[in-house]
mmCIF file of C-alpha atoms in Angstrom:
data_model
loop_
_atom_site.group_PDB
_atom_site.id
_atom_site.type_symbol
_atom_site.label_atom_id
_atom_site.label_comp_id
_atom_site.label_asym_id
_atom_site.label_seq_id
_atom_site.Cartn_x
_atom_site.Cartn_y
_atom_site.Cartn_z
ATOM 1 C CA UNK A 1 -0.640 22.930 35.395
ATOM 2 C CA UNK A 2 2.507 22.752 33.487
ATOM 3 C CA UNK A 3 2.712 19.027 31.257
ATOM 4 C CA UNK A 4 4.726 16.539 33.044
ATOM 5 C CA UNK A 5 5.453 13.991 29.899
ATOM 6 C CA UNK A 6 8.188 12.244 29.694
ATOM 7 C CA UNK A 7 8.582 13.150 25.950
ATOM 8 C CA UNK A 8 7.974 16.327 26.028
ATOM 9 C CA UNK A 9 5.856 17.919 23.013
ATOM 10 C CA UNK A 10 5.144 21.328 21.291
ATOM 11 C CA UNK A 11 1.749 22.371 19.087
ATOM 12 C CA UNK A 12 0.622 23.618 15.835
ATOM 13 C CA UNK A 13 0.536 27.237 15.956
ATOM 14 C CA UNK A 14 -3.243 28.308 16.162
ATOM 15 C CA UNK A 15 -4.157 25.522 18.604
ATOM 16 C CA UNK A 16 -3.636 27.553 21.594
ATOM 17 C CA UNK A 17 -5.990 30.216 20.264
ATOM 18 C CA UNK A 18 -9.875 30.450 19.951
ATOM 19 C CA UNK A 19 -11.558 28.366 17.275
ATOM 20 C CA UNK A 20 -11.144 30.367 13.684
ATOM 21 C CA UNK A 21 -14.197 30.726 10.653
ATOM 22 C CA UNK A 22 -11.181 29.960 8.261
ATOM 23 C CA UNK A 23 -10.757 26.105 9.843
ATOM 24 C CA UNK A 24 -8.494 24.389 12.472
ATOM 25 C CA UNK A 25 -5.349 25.443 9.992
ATOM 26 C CA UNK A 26 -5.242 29.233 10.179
ATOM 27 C CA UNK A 27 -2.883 31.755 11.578
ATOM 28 C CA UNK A 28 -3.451 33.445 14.717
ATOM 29 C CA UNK A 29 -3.339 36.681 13.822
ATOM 30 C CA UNK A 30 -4.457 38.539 16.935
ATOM 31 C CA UNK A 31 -3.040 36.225 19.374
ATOM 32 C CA UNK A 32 0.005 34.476 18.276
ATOM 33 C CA UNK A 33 2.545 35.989 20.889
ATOM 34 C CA UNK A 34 0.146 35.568 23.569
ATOM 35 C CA UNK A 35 0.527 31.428 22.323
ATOM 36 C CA UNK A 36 4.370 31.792 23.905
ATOM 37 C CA UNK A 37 2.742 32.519 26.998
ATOM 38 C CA UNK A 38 0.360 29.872 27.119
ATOM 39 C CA UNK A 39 2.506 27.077 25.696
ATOM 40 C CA UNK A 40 4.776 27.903 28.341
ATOM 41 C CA UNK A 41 2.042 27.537 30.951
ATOM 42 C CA UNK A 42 1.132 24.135 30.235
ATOM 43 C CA UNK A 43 5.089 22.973 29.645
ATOM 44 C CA UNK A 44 4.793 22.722 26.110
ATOM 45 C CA UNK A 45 8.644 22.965 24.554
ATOM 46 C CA UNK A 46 7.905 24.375 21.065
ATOM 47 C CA UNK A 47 5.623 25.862 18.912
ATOM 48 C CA UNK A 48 5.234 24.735 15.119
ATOM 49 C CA UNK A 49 5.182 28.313 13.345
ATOM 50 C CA UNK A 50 2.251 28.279 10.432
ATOM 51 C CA UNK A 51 3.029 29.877 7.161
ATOM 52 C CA UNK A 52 -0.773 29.479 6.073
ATOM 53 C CA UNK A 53 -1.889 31.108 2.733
ATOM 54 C CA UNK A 54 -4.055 33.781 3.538
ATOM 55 C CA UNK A 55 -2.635 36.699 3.732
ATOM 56 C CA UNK A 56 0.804 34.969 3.421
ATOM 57 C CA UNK A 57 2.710 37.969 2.525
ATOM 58 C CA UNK A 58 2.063 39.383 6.120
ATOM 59 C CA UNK A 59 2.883 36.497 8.475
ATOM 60 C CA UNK A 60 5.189 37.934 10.960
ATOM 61 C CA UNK A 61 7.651 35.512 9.851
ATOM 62 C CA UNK A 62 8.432 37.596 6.946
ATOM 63 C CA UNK A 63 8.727 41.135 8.982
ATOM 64 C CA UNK A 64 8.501 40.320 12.564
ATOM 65 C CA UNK A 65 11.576 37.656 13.004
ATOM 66 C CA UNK A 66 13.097 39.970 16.566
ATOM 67 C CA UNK A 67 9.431 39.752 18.125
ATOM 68 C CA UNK A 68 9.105 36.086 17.296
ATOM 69 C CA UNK A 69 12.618 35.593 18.714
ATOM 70 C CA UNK A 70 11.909 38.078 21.877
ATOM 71 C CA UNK A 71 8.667 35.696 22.244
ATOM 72 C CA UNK A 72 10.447 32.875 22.329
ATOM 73 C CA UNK A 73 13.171 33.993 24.658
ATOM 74 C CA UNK A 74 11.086 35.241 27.143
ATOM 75 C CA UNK A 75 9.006 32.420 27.686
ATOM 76 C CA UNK A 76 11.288 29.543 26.572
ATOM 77 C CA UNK A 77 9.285 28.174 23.977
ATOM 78 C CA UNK A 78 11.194 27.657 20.704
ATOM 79 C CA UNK A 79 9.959 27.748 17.148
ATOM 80 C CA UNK A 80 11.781 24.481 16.650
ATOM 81 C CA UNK A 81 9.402 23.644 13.390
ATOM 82 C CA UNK A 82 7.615 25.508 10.657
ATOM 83 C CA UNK A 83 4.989 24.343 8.526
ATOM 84 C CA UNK A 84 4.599 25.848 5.340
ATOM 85 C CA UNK A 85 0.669 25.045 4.871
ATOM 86 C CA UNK A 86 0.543 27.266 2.164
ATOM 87 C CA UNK A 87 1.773 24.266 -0.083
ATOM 88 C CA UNK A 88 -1.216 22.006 -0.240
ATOM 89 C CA UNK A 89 -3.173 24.968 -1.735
ATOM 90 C CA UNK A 90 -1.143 25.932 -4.621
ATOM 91 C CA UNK A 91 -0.720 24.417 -8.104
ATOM 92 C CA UNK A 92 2.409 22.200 -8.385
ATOM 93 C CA UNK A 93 3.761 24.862 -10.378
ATOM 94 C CA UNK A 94 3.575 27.582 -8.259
ATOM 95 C CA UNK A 95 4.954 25.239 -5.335
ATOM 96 C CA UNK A 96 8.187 24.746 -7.885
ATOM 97 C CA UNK A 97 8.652 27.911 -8.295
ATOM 98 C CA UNK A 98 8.580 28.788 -4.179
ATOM 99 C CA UNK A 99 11.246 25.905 -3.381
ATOM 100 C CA UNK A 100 13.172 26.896 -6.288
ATOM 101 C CA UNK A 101 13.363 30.331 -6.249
ATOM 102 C CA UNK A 102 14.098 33.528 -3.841
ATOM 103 C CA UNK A 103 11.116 32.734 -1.524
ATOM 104 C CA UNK A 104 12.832 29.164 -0.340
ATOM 105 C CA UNK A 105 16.005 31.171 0.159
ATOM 106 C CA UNK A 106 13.888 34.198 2.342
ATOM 107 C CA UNK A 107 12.170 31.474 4.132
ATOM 108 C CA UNK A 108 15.049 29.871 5.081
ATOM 109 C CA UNK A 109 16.612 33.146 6.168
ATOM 110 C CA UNK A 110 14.021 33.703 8.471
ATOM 111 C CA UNK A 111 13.924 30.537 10.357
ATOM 112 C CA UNK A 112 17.337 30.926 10.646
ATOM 113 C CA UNK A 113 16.791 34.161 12.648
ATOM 114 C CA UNK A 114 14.068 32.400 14.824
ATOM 115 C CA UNK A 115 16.223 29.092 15.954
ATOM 116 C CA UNK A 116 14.003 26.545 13.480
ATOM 117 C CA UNK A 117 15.501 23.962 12.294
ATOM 118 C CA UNK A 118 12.739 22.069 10.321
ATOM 119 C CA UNK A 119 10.534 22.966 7.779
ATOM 120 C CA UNK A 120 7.495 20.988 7.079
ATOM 121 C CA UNK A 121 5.876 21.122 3.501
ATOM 122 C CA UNK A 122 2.442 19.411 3.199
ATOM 123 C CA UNK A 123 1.957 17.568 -0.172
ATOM 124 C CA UNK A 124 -1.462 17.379 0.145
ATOM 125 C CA UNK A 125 -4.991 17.998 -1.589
ATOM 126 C CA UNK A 126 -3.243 20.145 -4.652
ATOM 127 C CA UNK A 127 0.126 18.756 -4.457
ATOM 128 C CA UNK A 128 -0.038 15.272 -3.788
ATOM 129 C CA UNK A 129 2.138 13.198 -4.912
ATOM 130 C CA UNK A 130 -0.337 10.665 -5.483
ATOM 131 C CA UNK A 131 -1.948 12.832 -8.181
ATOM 132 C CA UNK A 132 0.192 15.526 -9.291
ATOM 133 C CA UNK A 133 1.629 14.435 -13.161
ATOM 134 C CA UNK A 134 4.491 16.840 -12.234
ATOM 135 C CA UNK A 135 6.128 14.461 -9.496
ATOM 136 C CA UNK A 136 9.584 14.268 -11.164
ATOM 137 C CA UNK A 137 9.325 17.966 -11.046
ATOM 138 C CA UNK A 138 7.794 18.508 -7.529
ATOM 139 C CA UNK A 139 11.016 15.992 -6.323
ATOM 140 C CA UNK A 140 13.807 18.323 -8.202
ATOM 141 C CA UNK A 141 12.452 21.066 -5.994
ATOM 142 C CA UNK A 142 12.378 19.382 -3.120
ATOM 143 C CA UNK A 143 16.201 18.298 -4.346
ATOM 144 C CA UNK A 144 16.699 22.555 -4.682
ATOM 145 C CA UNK A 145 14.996 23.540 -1.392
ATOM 146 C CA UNK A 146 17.216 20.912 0.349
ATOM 147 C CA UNK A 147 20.705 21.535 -0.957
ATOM 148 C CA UNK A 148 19.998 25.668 0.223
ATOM 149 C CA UNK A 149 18.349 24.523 4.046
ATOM 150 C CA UNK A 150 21.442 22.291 3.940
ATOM 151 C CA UNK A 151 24.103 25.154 4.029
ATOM 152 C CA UNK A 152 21.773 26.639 7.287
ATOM 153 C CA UNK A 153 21.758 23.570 9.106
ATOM 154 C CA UNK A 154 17.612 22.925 8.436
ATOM 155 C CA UNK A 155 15.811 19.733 7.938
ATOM 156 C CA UNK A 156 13.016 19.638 4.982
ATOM 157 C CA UNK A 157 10.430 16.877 5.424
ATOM 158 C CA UNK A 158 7.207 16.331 3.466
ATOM 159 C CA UNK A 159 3.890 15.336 4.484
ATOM 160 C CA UNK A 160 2.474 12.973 2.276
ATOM 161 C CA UNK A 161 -0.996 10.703 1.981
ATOM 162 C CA UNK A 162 1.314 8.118 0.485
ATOM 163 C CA UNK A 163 1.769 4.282 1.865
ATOM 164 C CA UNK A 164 5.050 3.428 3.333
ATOM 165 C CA UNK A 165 6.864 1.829 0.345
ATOM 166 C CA UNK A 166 6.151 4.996 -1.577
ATOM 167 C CA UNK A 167 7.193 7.288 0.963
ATOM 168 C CA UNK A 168 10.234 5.618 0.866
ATOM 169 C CA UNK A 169 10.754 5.941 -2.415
ATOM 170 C CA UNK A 170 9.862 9.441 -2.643
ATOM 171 C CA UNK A 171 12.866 9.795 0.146
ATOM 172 C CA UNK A 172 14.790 7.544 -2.379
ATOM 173 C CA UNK A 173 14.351 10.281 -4.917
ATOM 174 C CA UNK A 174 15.502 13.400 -3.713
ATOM 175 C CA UNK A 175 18.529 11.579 -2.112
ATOM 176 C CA UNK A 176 19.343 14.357 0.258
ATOM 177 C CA UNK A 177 20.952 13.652 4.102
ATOM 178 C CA UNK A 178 18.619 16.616 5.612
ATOM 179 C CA UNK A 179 15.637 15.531 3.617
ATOM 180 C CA UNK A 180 12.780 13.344 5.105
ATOM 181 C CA UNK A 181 9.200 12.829 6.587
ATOM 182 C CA UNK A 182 6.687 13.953 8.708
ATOM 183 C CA UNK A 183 4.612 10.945 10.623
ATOM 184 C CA UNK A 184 1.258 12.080 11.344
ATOM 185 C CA UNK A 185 -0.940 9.787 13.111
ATOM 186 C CA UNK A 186 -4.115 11.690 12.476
ATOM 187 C CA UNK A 187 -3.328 11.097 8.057
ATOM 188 C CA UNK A 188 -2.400 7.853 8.452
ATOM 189 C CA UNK A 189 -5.830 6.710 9.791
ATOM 190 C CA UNK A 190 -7.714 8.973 7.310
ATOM 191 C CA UNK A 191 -5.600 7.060 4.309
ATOM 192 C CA UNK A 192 -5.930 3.883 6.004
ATOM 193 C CA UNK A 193 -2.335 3.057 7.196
ATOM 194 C CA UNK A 194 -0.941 1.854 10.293
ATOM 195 C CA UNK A 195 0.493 3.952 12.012
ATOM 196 C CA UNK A 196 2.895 2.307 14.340
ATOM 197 C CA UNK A 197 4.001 -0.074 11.492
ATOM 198 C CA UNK A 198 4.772 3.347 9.295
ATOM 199 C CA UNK A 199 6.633 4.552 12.447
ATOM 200 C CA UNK A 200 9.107 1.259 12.809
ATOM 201 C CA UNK A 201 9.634 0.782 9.135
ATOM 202 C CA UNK A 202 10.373 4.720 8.438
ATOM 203 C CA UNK A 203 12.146 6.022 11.612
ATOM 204 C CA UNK A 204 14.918 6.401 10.251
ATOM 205 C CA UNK A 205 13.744 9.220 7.684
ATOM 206 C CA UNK A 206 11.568 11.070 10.423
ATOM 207 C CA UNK A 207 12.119 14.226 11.018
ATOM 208 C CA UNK A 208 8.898 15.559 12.486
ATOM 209 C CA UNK A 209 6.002 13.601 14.189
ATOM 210 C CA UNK A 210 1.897 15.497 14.293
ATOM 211 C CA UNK A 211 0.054 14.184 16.751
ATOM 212 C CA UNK A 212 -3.942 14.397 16.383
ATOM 213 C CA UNK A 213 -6.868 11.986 16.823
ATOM 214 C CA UNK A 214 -9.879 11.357 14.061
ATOM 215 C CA UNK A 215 -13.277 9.728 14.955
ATOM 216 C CA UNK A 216 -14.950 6.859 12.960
ATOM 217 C CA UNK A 217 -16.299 9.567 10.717
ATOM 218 C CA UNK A 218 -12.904 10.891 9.937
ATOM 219 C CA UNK A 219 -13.779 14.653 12.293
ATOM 220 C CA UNK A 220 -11.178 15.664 14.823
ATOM 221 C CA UNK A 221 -11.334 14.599 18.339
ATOM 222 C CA UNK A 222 -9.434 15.099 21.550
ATOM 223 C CA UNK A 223 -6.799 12.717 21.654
ATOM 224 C CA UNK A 224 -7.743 9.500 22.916
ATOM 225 C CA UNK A 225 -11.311 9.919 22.020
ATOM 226 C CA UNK A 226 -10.904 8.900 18.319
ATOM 227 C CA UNK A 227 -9.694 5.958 16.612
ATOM 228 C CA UNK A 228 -6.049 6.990 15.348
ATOM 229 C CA UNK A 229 -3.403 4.984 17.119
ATOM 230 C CA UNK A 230 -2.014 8.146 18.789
ATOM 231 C CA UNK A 231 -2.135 7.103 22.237
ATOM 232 C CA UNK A 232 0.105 3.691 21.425
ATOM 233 C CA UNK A 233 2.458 5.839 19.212
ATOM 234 C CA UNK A 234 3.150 8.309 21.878
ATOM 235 C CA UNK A 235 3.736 5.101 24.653
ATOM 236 C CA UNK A 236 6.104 3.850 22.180
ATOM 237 C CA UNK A 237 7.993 7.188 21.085
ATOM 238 C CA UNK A 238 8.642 7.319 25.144
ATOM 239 C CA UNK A 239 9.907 3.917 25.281
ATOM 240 C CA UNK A 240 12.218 4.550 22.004
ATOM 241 C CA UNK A 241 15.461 7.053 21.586
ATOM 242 C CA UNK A 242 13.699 9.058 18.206
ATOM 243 C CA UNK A 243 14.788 12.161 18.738
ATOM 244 C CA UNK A 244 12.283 13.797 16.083
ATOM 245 C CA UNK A 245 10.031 17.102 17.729
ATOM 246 C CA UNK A 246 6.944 15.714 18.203
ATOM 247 C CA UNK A 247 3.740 18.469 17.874
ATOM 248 C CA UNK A 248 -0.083 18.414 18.918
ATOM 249 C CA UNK A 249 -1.971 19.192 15.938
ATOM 250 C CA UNK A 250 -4.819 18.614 18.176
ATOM 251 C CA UNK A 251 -8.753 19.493 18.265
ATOM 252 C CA UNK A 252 -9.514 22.484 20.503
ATOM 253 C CA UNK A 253 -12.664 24.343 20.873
ATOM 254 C CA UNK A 254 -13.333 27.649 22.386
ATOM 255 C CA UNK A 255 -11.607 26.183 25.939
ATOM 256 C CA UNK A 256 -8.626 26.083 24.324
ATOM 257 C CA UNK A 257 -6.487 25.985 26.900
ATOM 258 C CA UNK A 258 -8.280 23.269 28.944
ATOM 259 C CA UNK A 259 -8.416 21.175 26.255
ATOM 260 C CA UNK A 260 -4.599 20.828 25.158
ATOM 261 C CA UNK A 261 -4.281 20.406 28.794
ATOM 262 C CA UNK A 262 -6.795 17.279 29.211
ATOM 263 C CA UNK A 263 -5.392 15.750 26.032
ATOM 264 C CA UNK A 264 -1.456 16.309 27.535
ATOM 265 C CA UNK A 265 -3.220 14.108 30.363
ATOM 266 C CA UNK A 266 -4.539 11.811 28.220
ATOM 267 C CA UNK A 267 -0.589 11.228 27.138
ATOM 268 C CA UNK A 268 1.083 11.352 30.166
ATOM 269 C CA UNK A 269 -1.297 8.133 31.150
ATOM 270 C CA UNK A 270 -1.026 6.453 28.044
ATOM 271 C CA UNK A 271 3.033 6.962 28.603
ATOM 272 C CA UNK A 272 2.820 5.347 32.245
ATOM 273 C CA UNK A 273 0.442 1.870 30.192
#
């Protein structure tokens, strides 16, 4: 039955589809247009397009832009977001080069001709800015991408594993009015932050919000069945005015379906608390 939340939410792309051998992060290739359909179903508003790196060249985002758009007509389910996962499985370099270069530009194009208006870049794993000795550069792409999404009316924000201060300061850095951060619930109990106190100090620099739910051992669980402080984020994103998209990057197994649906429950009582 279609989600009756009072903050409405989207999901990752690939979460409406059966379990893949590649991980919980991969592209849908044989049944992303039938995600419209289902994501309409359960009242989801949005789906969170996945640029992932296999195979990148081919994502339909590239070649397909009128049957993502017809997809997204038809069923009423925009591609508010997109999440260029790609990045946390490149060298810093080559991430540079993307956000500097043509590809940034043909990216941007794209989601342009889809309705997005956000683009989320994970700096994770091989781009962290925790690790990467190439920060200063990573930031004056960031600085690059931001300054061309600007002139198409798109939001850039970063996924980071850093604490609050330094997520700040990374914000600080590249100084840009359509430049910010994704809060993801799921991270900040892997990296040992608080959530909600991340969410009150940086809400003003939020531009996208992941919801998910770890267990004790750090695996993904069906929201409200781990201990991430999801369900308390949510009650508290539907007693506040953020107006960020908020997405289910959520477990599913091979019930796909019914299990986006029991975990939309599993919000819609944690907004009535």
């Amino acid at each position: 039955m279609p989600s009756t939340l009072p903050v409405k939410v989207g999901v990752m792309q690939g979460r409406l589809s059966p379990p893949s051998p590649q991980g919980p992060q991969a592209f849908p290739w044989m049944h992303w247009f039938d995600e419209f359909y289902i994501a309409s179903r359960l009242g989801l508003t949005h789906i969170e397009w996945l640029v992932d790196v296999r195979d990148m060249a081919f994502n339909p985002i590239w070649t397909q832009t009128s049957q993502i758009w017809k997809a997204s007509e038809w069923t009423g389910v925009d591609v508010l977001s997109v999440c260029l996962d790609a990045a946390m499985h490149v060298p810093p370099k080559t991430l540079n080069g993307w956000l500097s270069g043509q590809f940034i530009e043909n990216l941007l194009i794209n989601m342009n001709e889809i309705g997005s208006k956000a683009l989320c870049i994970p700096l994770l794993e091989t781009t962290s800015l925790d690790q990467t000795s190439q920060r200063s550069d990573v930031v004056k792409a960031l600085a690059s991408a931001c300054k061309s999404a600007h002139l198409k009316g798109i939001q850039i924000a970063i996924e980071t594993d850093l604490d609050t201060g330094s997520s700040l300061d990374a914000v600080k850095a590249v100084s840009m009015d359509n430049f910010g951060l994704v809060l993801d619930v799921g991270n900040a109990y892997t990296f040992g932050y608080d959530a909600i106190e991340q969410y009150v100090t940086l809400a003003e620099t939020i531009r996208l919000i992941h919801l998910k739910d770890r267990s004790e051992e750090n695996v993904s669980v069906a929201i409200g069945h781990g201990r991430s402080q999801v369900l308390e984020l949510y009650h508290r994103l539907c007693e506040d005015s953020l107006k960020a998209p908020i997405t289910l990057e959520a477990f599913r197994g091979f019930n796909f379906e019914a299990d986006i649906q029991l975990q939309l429950d599993s919000l819609a009582k944690a907004s009535r608390l």
